[in-house]
Amino acid sequence: MTSLSDLPIRDDLRGLTPYGAPTDPVRIQLNVNENTHPIPEAVATDIVMALAGAVMNANRYPDREFTELRESLAAYLGHGLTADNMWAANGSNEVLQQTLQAFGGPGRRVLGFPPTYSMHSIIASGTGTEWVTAPRDPAYDITPENVVAAIAEHSPDVVFLCSPNNPTGTPVSNDTIVAAYDATDGIVLVDEAYAEFSDRESALALLEGRPRLLVSRTMSKAFAFAGARVGYLAADPAIADALRLVRLPYHLSALTQAAAVAALAHAPEMLAMVNEIKAQRNRMSAGLEALGFTPVPSESNFVLFGNVADPQELFHKLLIQDILIRDVGIPHHLRVTAGTEEETTAFLDAMADLQTLGRVEQ
Ligand SMILES: *Cc1c(COP(=O)(O)O)cnc(C)c1O
């Protein structure tokens, strides 16, 4: 067998490792921020019916403009948006990739603020875009002053702001987003994958009159649709025209379009669990704090917590009990997704046991 290093791969990809959240099949899977609640059966039935219709026409290419899906997405987001403002792809990761294909690329730079979503830098490298970074303050906040200074220092072509941010759960204020927009002639993309779990005003409210501002969303998290692979963004219609230059023709299959439109018709049912998930997130934070850990205040469906003596050890002791969480590489921290009530209880009980047994030193 040939090894990767023997292949004539691009020089800038040599030595890189792919995205790889461990995906062991376990009883309690709290590692990749999915919605832990399944799709309601009545909604699933409707989606299956829509898929059946799409299969009957699968001899034809799908609607290249996915018009019905863009209409459904605009109606879901509100904010006076129309289908012309919308773009979609196979997960918001593909939306981000297309954005960097159009606005980044060789000789161009994208600015990010670690710790942040690991795919941002991986998509940068895949598209040959230089990934440059600036720090956050100790509470993981990005102030308007800091964003302006970072843009002045790096002159990026694209700025990625993740709000609420993965893996910290912390928001980026609309003041910071406006400051970033005013400080650059480039693209400002706000990754709002977790927006439905936050009570704050979305950056969608800032789109009017800002043609270089992009707000990306996904159906993978609050919408309980990670397996279907549907992400999207809202922006000025000219942005969609730019993305049409780099997308592959018919990139959204007829099955994906049909499933997503059917699911969006049931948005309230699909989102019914959001309040329950927020309640479990708050329970996790309170429980972790009571055990002597330091949870970061979260506006998403997961909690990053610090004061972990040995993250690797704690990760493995939980895994032995069939509980999978995430080591995101921040010293003395781990991240856990809010589960169902039972899953959250199982996680907190396991943490309490490990604490009592003195396995985790503070
Ligand atoms: C999970 C996540 C996404 C979603 O990716 P999809 O490709 O839509 O599943 C995007 N951004 C962030 C910050 C995420 O955590």
Coordinates of N, CA, C and O and ligand atoms in Angstrom, one line a residue, residues 32-33 90-94 96 117 120 162 164-166 191 193-194 217-221 226 229-231 302, ligand 1:
V32 N -20.1 16.0 19.0 CA -20.1 16.9 17.8 C -21.3 17.8 17.7 O -21.6 18.3 16.7
N33 N -21.9 18.1 18.9 CA -22.9 19.2 19.0 C -24.1 19.0 18.1 O -24.8 19.9 17.7
N90 N -24.2 21.7 0.6 CA -24.2 20.4 1.3 C -23.5 20.6 2.7 O -22.4 20.3 2.9
G91 N -24.2 21.2 3.6 CA -23.7 21.6 4.9 C -23.1 23.0 4.8 O -22.7 23.5 3.7
S92 N -23.1 23.7 5.9 CA -22.5 25.1 5.9 C -21.0 25.0 5.6 O -20.4 26.0 5.2
N93 N -20.4 23.9 5.9 CA -19.0 23.7 5.5 C -18.7 24.0 4.1 O -17.8 24.6 3.7
E94 N -19.7 23.4 3.2 CA -19.5 23.7 1.8 C -19.8 25.1 1.4 O -19.1 25.7 0.6
L96 N -19.0 27.6 3.3 CA -17.7 28.3 3.7 C -16.7 28.1 2.7 O -15.9 29.0 2.3
Y117 N -13.9 27.3 15.4 CA -14.3 26.1 14.7 C -13.1 25.5 13.9 O -12.6 26.3 13.1
H120 N -12.7 26.0 10.0 CA -12.3 27.2 9.4 C -10.9 27.2 8.8 O -10.7 27.6 7.6
C162 N -17.3 33.7 14.4 CA -18.2 32.6 14.7 C -19.0 33.0 15.9 O -18.5 33.2 17.0
P164 N -22.8 32.2 18.0 CA -21.9 31.8 19.1 C -20.8 31.0 18.6 O -20.9 30.2 17.7
N165 N -19.6 31.2 19.3 CA -18.4 30.5 18.8 C -18.3 29.1 19.3 O -18.7 28.7 20.4
N166 N -17.9 28.2 18.4 CA -17.5 26.9 18.7 C -16.0 26.8 18.8 O -15.3 27.3 17.9
D191 N -20.4 33.1 11.1 CA -20.9 31.7 11.1 C -21.8 31.6 12.3 O -21.4 31.6 13.5
A193 N -23.9 29.0 13.1 CA -24.4 27.6 13.2 C -25.3 27.4 14.4 O -26.1 26.5 14.4
Y194 N -25.0 28.1 15.5 CA -25.7 27.9 16.7 C -26.7 29.0 17.1 O -27.2 29.1 18.2
R217 N -25.6 29.8 8.1 CA -26.4 29.0 9.1 C -26.4 27.5 8.7 O -25.9 27.2 7.6
T218 N -26.9 26.7 9.5 CA -26.9 25.3 9.1 C -28.2 24.6 9.6 O -28.8 25.1 10.6
M219 N -28.6 23.5 9.0 CA -29.8 22.7 9.5 C -29.2 21.6 10.4 O -30.0 20.8 10.9
S220 N -27.9 21.6 10.6 CA -27.3 20.4 11.3 C -27.5 20.5 12.8 O -27.3 19.5 13.5
K221 N -27.7 21.6 13.4 CA -27.7 21.7 14.9 C -29.1 21.9 15.4 O -29.7 20.9 15.7
A226 N -28.5 17.0 10.8 CA -27.1 16.9 10.5 C -26.9 15.9 9.4 O -26.0 16.1 8.5
R229 N -27.2 17.0 5.5 CA -26.2 17.9 5.0 C -26.8 19.1 4.3 O -26.8 19.2 3.0
V230 N -27.3 20.1 5.0 CA -27.9 21.3 4.4 C -27.4 22.5 5.2 O -27.7 22.6 6.4
G231 N -26.6 23.4 4.6 CA -26.2 24.6 5.2 C -26.5 25.7 4.2 O -26.8 25.5 3.1
F302 N -23.8 23.5 23.7 CA -22.6 22.7 24.3 C -22.0 23.6 25.4 O -22.3 24.8 25.5
Ligands
LIG1 C1 -21.3 22.3 13.3 C2 -20.8 23.6 12.7 C3 -21.1 23.9 11.4 C4 -22.0 23.1 10.6 O1 -21.5 22.4 9.6 P1 -22.4 21.6 8.6 O2 -21.5 21.5 7.5 O3 -23.6 22.6 8.3 O4 -22.9 20.4 9.3 C5 -20.7 25.2 10.9 N1 -20.0 26.0 11.7 C6 -19.8 25.7 13.0 C7 -19.1 26.7 13.9 C8 -20.1 24.5 13.5 O5 -19.9 24.2 14.8

